[in-house]
CSV table of C-alpha atoms and ligand atoms in Angstrom, one decimal:
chain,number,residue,atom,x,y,z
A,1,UNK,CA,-5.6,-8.7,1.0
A,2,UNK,CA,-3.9,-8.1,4.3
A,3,UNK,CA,-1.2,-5.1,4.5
A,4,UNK,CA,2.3,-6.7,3.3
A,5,UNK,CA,5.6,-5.2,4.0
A,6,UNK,CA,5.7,-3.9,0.3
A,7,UNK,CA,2.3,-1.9,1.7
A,8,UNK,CA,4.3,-0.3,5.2
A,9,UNK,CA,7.7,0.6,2.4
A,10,UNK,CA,5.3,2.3,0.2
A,11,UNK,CA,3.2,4.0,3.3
A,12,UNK,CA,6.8,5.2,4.7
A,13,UNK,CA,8.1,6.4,1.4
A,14,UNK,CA,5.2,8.8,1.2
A,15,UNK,CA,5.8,10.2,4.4
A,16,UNK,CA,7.6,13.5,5.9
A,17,UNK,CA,7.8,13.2,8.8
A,18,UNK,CA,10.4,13.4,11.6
A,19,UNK,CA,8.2,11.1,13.9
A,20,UNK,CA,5.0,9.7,13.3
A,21,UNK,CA,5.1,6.3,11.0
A,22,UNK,CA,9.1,6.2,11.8
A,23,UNK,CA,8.0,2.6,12.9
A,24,UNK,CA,4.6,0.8,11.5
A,25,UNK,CA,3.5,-1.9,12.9
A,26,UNK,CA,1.0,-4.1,10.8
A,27,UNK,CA,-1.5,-6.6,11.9
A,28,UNK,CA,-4.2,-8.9,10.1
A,29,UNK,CA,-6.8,-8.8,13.0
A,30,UNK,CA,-6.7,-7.2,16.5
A,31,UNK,CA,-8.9,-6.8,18.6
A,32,UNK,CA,-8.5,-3.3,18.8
A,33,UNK,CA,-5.5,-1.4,17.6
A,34,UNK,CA,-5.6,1.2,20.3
A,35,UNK,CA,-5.1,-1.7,23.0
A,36,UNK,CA,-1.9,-2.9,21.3
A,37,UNK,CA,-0.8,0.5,20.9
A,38,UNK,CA,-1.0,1.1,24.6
A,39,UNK,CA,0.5,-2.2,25.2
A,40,UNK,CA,3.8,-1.3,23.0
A,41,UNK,CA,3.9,1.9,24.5
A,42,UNK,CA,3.7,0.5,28.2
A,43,UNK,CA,6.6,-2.1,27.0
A,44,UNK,CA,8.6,1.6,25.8
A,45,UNK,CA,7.8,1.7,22.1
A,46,UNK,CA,8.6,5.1,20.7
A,47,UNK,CA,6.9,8.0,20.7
A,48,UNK,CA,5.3,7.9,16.8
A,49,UNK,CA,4.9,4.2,16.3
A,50,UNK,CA,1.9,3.6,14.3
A,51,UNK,CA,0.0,0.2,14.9
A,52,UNK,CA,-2.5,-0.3,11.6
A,53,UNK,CA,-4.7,-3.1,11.6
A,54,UNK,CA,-6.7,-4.7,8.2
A,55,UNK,CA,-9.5,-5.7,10.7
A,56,UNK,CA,-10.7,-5.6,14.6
A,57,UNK,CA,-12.5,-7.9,16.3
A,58,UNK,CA,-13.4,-5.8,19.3
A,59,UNK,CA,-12.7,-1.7,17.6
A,60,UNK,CA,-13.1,0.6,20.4
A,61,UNK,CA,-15.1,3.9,20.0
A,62,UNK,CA,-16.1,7.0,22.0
A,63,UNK,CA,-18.3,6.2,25.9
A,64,UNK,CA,-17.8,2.4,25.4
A,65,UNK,CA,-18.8,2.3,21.9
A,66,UNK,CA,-18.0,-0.5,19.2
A,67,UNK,CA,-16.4,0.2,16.2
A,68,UNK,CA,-17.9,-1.0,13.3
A,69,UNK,CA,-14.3,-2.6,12.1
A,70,UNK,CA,-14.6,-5.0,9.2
A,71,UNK,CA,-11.7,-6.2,7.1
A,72,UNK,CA,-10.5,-4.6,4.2
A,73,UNK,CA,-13.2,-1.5,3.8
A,74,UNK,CA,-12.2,0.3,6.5
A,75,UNK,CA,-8.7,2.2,8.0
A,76,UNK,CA,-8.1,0.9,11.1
A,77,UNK,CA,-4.9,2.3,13.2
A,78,UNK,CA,-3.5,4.0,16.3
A,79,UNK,CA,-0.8,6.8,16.6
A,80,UNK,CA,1.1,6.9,20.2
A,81,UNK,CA,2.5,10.3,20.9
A,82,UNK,CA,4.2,11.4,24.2
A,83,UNK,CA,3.4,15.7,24.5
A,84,UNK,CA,4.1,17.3,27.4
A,85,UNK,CA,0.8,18.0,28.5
A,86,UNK,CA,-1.1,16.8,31.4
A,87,UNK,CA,-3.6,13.9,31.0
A,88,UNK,CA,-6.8,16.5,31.2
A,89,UNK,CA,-5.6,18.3,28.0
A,90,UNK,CA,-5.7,14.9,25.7
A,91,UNK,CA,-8.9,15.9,24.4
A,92,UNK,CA,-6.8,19.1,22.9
A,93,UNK,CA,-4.8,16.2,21.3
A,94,UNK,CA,-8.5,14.8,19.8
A,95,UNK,CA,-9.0,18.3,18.4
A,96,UNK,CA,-5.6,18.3,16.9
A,97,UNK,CA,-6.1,14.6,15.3
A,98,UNK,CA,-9.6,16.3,14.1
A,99,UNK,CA,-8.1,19.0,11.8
A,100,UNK,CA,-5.2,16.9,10.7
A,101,UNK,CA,-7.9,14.4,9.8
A,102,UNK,CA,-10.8,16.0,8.4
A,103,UNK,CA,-8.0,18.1,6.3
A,104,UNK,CA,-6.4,14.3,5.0
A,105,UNK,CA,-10.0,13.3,4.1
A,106,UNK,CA,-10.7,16.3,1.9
A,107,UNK,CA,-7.3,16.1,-0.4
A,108,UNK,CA,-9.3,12.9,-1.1
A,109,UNK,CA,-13.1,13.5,-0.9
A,110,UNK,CA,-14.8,15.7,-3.3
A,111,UNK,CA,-17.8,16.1,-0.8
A,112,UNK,CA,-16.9,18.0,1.8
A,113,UNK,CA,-16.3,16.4,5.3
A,114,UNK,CA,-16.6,19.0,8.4
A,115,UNK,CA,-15.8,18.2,11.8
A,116,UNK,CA,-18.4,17.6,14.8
A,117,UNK,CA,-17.2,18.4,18.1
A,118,UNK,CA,-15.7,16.5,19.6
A,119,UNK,CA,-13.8,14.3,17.3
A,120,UNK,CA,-16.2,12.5,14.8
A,121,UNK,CA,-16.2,13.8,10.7
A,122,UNK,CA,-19.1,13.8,8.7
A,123,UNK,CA,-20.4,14.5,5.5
A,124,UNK,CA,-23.5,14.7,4.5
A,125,UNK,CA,-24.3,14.4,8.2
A,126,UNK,CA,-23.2,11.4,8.7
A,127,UNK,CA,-20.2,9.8,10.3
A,128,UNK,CA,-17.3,8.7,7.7
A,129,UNK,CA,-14.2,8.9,10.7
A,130,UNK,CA,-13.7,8.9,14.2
A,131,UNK,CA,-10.8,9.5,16.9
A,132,UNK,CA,-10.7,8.0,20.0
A,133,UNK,CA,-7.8,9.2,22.1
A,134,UNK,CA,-6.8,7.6,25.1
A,135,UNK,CA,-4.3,8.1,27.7
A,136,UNK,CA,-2.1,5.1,29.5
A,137,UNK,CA,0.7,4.9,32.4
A,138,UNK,CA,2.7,2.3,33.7
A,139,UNK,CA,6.0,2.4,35.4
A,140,UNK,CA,8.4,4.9,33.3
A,141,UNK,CA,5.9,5.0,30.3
A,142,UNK,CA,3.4,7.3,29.4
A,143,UNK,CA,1.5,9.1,26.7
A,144,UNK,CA,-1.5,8.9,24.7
A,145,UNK,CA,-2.8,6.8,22.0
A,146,UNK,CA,-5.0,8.3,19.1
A,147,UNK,CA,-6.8,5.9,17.5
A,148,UNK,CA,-8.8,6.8,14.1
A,149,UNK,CA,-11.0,4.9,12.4
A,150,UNK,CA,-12.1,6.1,8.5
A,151,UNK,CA,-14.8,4.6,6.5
A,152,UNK,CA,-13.2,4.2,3.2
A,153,UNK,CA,-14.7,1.3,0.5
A,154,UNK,CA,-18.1,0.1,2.7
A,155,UNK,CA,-20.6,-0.3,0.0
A,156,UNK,CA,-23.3,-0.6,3.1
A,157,UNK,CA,-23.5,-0.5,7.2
A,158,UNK,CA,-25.2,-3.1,9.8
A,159,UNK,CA,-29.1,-1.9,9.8
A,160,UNK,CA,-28.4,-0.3,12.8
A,161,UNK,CA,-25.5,2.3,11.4
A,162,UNK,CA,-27.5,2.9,8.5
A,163,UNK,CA,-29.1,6.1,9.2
A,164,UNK,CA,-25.6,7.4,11.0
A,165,UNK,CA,-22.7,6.3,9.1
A,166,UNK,CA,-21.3,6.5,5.6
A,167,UNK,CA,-18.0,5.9,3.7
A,168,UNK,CA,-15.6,8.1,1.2
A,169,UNK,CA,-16.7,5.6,-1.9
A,170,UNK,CA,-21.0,6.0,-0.7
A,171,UNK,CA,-20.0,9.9,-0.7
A,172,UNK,CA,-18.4,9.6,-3.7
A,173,UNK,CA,-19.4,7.2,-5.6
A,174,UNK,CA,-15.8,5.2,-6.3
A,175,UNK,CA,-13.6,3.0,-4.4
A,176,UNK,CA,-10.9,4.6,-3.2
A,177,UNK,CA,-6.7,3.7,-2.1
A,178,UNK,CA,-6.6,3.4,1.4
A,179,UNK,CA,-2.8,3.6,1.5
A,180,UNK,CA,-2.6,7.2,0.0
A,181,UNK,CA,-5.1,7.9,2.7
A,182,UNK,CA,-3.1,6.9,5.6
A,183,UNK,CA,0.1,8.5,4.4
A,184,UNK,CA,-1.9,12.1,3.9
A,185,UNK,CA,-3.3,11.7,7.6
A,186,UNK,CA,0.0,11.1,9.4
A,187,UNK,CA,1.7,13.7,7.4
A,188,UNK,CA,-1.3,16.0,8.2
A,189,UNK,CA,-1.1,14.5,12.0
A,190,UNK,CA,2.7,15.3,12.5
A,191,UNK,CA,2.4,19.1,11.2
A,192,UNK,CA,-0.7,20.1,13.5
A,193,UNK,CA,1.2,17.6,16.5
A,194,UNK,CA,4.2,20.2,16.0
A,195,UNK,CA,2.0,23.2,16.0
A,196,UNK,CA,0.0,22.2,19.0
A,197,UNK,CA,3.7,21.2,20.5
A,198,UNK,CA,5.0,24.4,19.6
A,199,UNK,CA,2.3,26.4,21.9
A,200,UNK,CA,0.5,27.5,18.8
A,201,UNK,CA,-3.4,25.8,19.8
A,202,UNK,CA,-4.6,28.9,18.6
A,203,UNK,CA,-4.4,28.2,15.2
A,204,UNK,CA,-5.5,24.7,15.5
A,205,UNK,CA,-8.8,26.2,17.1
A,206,UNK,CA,-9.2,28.7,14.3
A,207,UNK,CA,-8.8,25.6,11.7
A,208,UNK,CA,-10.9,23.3,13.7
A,209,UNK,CA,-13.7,26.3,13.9
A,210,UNK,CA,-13.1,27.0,9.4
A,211,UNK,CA,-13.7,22.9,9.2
A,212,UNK,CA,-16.9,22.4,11.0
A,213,UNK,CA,-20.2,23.4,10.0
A,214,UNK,CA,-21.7,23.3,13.7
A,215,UNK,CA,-22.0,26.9,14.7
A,216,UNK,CA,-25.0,29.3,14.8
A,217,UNK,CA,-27.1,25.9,14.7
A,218,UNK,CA,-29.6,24.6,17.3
A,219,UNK,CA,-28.2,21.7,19.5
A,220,UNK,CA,-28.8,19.2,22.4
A,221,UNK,CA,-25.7,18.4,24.2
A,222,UNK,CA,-26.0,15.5,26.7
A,223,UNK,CA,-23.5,15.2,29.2
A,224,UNK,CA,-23.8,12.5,31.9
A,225,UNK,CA,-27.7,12.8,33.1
A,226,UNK,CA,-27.5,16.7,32.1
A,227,UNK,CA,-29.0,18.2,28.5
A,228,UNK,CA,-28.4,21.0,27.6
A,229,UNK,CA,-30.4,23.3,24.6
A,230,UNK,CA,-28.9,26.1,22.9
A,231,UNK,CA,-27.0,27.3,20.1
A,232,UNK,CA,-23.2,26.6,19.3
A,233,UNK,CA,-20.9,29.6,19.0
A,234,UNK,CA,-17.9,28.6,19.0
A,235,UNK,CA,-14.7,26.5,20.2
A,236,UNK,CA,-12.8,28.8,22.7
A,237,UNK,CA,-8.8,28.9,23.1
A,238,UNK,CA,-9.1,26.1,25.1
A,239,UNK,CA,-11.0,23.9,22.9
A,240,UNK,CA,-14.2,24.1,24.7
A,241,UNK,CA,-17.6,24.0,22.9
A,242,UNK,CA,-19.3,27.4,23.9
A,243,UNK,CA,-23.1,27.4,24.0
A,244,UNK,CA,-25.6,30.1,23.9
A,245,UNK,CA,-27.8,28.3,26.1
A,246,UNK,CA,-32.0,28.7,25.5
A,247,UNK,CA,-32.1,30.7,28.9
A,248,UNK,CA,-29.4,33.1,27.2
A,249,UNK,CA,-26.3,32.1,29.7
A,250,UNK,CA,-23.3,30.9,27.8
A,251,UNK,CA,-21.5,27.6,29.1
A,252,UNK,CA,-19.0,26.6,27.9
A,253,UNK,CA,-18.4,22.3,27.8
A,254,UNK,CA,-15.0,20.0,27.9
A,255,UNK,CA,-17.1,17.3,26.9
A,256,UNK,CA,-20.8,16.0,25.9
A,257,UNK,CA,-22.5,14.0,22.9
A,258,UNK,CA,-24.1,16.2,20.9
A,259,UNK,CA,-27.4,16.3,18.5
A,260,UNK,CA,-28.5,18.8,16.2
A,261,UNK,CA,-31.7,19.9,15.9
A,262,UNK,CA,-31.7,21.0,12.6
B,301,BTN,C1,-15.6,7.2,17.8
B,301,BTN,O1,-15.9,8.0,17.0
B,301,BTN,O2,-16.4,6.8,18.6
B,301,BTN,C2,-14.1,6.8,17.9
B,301,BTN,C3,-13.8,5.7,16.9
B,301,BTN,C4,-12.4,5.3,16.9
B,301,BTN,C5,-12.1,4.1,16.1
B,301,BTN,C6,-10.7,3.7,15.9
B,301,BTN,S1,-10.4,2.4,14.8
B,301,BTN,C7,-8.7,2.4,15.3
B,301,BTN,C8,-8.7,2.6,16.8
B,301,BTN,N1,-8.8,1.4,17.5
B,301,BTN,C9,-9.9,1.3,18.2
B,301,BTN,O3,-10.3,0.3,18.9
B,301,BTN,N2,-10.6,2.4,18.0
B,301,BTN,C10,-9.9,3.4,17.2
């Protein structure tokens, strides 16, 4: 069943927060909840307003991606914030909805969920969330929408996603309540947002680096026509992915799709 108003009182009640879920906005079917989040926030919707959807016709991910978005399995929904930083630091923002998310997903998962740079979570190497963070302007308004996408109840993925995505209740083996969900990832969202907003990035690098499994392994990053072999060290102070590259320089990368080879 759709979201009711019973489901947004209950969401809210669960929530401390000063901002973020303030105002929730629910939908049946969009086409994409990120697209209706930067239209409110081009119309001067404030800063927090969370737009959750029970399905998307057209779910946006990462380098003009679809998102898998079927009714009812999934969590569907887009955060719009307004920090103070300049556009070219939103994917700081990404790594800030990472920890707050992959954090959320383990009160809930008993498998553990890591983080792969830059914004997807995985367990058992496969993808069970993903952020998609995107920046809009237009006359007096703007800020940045985060959009995050969580694979809750699927019981199975299109052929295609098969062999590269997976849900809480596959990982698990259960269904699980998506509304408890929600409320644990925009309380989790709103304390990192405040940390990040407070100047303190450091310690969201130092919890992004605890909750991924990525470094010390082998890896391809691709970035535009570039690839690049090496090993991952580590995310630097700025959020950067630092590789030890095969030919022993060290580079480090604001962004890139990357590929384990082990
Ligand atoms: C990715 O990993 O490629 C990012 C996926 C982001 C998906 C979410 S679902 C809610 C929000 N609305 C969208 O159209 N996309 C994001």
């Amino acid at each position: 069943m759709p979201y009711s108003a019973n489901d947004q009182k209950w969401i809210q009640d669960q929530l401390n927060t000063d901002l973020i879920g303030k105002k929730i906005v629910l939908h049946d079917s969009v086409e994409s909840t990120n697209d209706l989040a930067k239209t409110l926030g081009l119309e001067g919707s404030q800063e927090g307003t969370v737009v959750l959807a029970y399905s998307q016709t057209r779910g946006k991910g990462r380098q003009g991606r679809n998102w898998h978005s079927e009714p009812h399995t999934g969590l569907y929904f887009s955060v719009l914030l307004h920090p103070t930083t300049s556009p070219e630091l939103i994917h700081q923002v990404t790594l800030v909805a990472g920890v707050a998310l992959v954090q959320a997903i383990n009160q809930f998962s008993q498998v553990r969920a890591v983080l792969k740079w830059p914004n997807d979570v995985l367990i058992n190497h496969k993808k069970v969330a993903g952020i998609l963070t995107e920046f809009y302007q237009g006359g007096d308004h703007n800020g940045i929408v985060v959009g995050i996408g969580v694979n809750v109840n699927q019981s199975r993925f299109p052929v295609e996603l098969q062999h590269i995505a997976t849900s809480l209740a596959m990982e698990n083996s259960g269904s699980l309540e998506k509304l408890p969900l929600i409320a644990a990832i925009i309380n989790q969202l709103e304390k990192k947002y405040w940390t990040f907003m407070d100047g303190d990035f450091a310690s969201i690098i130092l919890e992004w680096n605890q909750n991924s499994d990525l470094f010390g392994k082998h890896l391809t990053l691709t970035r535009g026509d570039e690839t690049f072999h090496g090993t991952a060290m580590k995310l630097n102070e700025e959020g950067q992915l630092i590789m030890e590259l095969e030919t022993g320089q060290e580079m480090a990368f604001d962004s890139g799709e990357i590929t384990s080879m082990e």
